[in-house]
Coordinates of C-alpha atoms in Angstrom, one line a residue:
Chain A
X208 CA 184.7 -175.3 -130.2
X209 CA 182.7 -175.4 -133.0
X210 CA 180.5 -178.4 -134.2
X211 CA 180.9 -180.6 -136.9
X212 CA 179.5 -178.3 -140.1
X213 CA 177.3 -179.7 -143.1
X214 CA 177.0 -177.6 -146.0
X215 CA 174.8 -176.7 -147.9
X216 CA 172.2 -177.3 -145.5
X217 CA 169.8 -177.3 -148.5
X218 CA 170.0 -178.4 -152.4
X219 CA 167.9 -178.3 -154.7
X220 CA 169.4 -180.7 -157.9
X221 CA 167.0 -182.2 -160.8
X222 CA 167.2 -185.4 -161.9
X223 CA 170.7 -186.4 -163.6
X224 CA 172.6 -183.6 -161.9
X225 CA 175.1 -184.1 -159.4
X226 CA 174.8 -183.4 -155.8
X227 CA 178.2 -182.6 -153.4
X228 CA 177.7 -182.4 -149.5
X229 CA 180.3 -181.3 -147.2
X230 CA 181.1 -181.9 -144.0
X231 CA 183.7 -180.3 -141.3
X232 CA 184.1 -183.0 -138.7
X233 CA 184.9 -181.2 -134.7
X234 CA 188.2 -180.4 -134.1
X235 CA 190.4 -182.8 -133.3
X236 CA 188.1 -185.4 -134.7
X237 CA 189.5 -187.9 -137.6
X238 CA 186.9 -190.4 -138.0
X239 CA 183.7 -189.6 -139.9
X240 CA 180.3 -191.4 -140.6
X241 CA 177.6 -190.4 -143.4
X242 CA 174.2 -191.3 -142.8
X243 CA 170.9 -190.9 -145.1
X244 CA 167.8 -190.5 -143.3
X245 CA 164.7 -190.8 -145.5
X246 CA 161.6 -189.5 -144.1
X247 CA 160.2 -191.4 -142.1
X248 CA 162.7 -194.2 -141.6
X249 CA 165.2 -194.6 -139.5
X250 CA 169.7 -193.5 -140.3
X251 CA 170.7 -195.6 -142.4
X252 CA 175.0 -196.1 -142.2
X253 CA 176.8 -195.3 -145.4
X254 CA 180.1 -195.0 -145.3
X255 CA 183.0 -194.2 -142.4
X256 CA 186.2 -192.6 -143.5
X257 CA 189.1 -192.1 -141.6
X258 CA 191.8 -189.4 -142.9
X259 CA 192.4 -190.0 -146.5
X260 CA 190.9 -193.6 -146.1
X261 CA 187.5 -195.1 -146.7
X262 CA 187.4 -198.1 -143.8
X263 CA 183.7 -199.0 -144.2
X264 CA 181.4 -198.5 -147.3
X265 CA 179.3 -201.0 -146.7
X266 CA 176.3 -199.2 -146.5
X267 CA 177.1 -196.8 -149.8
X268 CA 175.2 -197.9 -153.2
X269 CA 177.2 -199.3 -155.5
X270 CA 176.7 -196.8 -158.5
X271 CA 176.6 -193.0 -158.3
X272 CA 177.6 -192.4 -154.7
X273 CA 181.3 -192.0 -153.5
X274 CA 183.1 -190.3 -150.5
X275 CA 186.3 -188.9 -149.1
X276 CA 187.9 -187.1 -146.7
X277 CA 191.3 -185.5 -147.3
X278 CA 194.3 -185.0 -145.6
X279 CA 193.0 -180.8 -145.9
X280 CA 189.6 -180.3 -146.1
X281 CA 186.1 -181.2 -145.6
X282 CA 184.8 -185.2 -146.0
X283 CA 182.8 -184.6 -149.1
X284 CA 180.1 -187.2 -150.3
X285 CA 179.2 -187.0 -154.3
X286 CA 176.2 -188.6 -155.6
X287 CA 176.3 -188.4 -159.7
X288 CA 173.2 -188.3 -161.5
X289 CA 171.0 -188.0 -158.7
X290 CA 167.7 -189.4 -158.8
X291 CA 163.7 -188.5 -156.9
X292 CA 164.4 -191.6 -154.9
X293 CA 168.1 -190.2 -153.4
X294 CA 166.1 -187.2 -151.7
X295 CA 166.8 -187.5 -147.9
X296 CA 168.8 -185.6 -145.1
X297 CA 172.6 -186.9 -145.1
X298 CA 173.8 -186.3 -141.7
X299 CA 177.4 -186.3 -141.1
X300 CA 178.9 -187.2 -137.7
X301 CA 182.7 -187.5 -136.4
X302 CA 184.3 -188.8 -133.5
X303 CA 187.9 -188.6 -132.1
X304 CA 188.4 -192.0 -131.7
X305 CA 187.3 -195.5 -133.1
X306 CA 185.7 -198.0 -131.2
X307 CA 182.5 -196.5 -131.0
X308 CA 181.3 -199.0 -128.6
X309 CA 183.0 -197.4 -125.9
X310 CA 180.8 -194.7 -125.9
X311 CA 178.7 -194.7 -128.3
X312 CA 178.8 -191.3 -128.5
X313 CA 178.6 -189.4 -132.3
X314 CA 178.8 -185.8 -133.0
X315 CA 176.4 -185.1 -135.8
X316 CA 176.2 -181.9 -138.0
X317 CA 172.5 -180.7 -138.9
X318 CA 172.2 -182.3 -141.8
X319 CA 172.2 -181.8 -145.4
X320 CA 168.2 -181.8 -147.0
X321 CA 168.6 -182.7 -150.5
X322 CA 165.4 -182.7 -152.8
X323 CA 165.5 -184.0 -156.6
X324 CA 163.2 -182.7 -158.8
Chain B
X218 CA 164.1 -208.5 -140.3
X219 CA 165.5 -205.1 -139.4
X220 CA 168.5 -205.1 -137.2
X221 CA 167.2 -202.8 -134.5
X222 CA 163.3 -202.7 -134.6
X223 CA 161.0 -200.4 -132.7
X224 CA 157.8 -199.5 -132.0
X225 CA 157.2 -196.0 -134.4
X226 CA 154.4 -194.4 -132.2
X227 CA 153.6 -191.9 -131.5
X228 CA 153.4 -192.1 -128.0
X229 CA 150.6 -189.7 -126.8
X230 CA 151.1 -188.6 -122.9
X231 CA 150.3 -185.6 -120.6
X232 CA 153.0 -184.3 -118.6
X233 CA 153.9 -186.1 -115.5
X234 CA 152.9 -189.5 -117.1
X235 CA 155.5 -192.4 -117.2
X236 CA 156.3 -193.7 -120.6
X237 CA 158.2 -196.6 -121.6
X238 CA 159.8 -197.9 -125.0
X239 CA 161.2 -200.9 -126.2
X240 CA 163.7 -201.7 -128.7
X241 CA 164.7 -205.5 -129.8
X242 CA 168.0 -206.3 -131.8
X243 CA 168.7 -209.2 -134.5
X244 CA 172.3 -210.2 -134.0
X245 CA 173.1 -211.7 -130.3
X246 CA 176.8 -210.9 -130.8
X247 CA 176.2 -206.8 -130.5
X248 CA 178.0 -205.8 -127.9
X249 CA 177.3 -202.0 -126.8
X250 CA 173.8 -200.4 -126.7
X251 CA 172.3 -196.2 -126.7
X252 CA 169.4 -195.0 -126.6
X253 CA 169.8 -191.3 -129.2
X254 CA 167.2 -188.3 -129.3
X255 CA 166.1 -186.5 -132.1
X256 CA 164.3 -183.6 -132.4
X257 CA 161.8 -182.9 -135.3
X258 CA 164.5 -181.9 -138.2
X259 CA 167.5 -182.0 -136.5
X260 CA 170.3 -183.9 -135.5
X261 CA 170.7 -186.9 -133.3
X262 CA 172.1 -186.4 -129.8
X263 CA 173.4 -189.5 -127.5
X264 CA 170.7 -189.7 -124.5
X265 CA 172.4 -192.7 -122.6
X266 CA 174.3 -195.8 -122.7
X267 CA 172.5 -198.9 -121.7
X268 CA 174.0 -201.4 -119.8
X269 CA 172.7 -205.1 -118.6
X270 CA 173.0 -203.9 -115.0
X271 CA 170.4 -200.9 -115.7
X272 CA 171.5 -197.4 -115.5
X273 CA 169.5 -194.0 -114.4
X274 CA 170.3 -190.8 -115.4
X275 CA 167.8 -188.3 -113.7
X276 CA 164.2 -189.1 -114.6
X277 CA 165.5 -191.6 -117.9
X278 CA 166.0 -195.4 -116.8
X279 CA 168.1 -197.6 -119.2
X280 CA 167.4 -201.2 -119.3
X281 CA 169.4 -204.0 -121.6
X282 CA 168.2 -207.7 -121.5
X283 CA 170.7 -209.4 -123.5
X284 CA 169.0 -213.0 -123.4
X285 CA 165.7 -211.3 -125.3
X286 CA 167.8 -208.7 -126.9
X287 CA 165.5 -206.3 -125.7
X288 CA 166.1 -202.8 -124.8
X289 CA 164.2 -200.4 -123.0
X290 CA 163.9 -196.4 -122.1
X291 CA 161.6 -195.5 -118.9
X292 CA 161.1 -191.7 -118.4
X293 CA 159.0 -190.5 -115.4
X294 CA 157.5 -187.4 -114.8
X295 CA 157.4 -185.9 -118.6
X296 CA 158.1 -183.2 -119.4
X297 CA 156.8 -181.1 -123.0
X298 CA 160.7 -181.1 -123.6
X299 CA 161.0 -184.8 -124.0
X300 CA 159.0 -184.5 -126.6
X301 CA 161.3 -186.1 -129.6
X302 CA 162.1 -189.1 -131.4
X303 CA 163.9 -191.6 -129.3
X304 CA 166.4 -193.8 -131.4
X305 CA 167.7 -197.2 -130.3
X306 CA 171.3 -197.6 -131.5
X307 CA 173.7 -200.7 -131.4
X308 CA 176.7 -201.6 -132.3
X309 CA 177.9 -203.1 -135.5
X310 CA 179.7 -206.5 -134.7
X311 CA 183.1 -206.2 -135.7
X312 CA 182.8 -202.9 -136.8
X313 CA 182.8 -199.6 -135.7
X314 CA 179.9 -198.2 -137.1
X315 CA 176.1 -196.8 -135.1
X316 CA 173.2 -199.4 -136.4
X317 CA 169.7 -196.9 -135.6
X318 CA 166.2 -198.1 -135.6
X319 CA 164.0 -196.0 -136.7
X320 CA 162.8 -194.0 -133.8
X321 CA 159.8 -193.8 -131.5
X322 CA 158.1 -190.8 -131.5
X323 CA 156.9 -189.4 -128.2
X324 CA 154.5 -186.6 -127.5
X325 CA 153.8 -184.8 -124.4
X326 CA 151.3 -182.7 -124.2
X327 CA 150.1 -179.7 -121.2

């Protein structure tokens, strides 16, 4: 069973270009989470998407960044016109169920390092 | 203030020490509480759950005290493989989302 798969694990984009990280949740798994992670700070929540719906963005700028995850395919998070300050790892993480509080328990991918020149 | 604050570290110990961390939270209403480790460039991986009665799994002790909001991690006898980031995670409150601090970093060393 695989685990949930980022890709590319590393992009390079200069300023103004635009940056698209995918992500594979586990199998079986219809709820997904983005994080950023800067370095040295802490995850910081982004968005969580369900199957073709976007349930929480609360945590996603309001300009430039936007998400989905379609009925086929991999959740895909698009940041336009990327800028030095959006270089960070986006993790991606899924779970089979909502209700994380039950077990607190996320399935993360490895991570997506993007740098802006 | 920072929803889920914690001490950054690093936390310096030779193996076999006992090393504790703490963790406070803001909002009084979270209800469900993990401690998350993370190895240097990779991905997050659920330690434990921490509940108010305590809970022990192996050499890791979990401790919630909800009326400081304080959260704690105990591991005895370390080992150079603990050597990580620990994250303290919460819940969001009507929401089903992970809240992370940002990690204390713990060393061990021969």
């Amino acid at each position: 069973n695989a685990g949930v798969m980022q890709n590319p694990r590393h992009l390079v984009r200069r300023r103004g270009q635009e940056a698209r990280l995918r992500c594979s949740p586990m199998k079986g798994h219809s709820h997904v989470y983005w994080y950023r992670q800067l370095p040295e700070e802490g995850l910081k929540f982004m968005v969580y998407l369900q199957k073709e719906n976007i349930i929480d963005e609360s945590g996603m700028p309001k300009e430039r960044f936007s998400a989905e995850f379609p009925k086929e395919g991999p959740s895909i998070l698009r940041i336009q016109q990327v800028v030095r300050g959006d270089s960070a790892a986006y993790f991606c993480a899924s779970s089979p169920w909502a209700q994380l509080g039950r077990t607190g328990e996320l399935f993360f991918g490895e991570g997506s390092r993007l740098t802006v020149l | 203030r920072k929803e889920v604050e914690q001490d950054p570290g690093p936390f310096n110990v030779p193996e076999g020490a006992t090393v504790a961390f703490n963790c406070t939270y803001s909002n009084s209403a979270s209800q469900s509480f993990f401690w998350y480790r993370q190895d240097c460039r990779k991905e997050p991986k659920l330690l434990m759950s921490v509940y108010s009665s305590g809970n022990e799994d192996g050499r890791f002790t979990a401790q919630l005290n909800r009326a400081s909001q304080y959260i704690s991690l105990l591991i005895r006898d370390s080992k150079l493989s603990d050597s990580a980031t620990y994250l303290c995670v919460v819940t969001g409150v009507n929401t089903d989302k992970l809240i992370f601090g940002t990690g204390t970093r713990l060393q061990v060393f021969p």
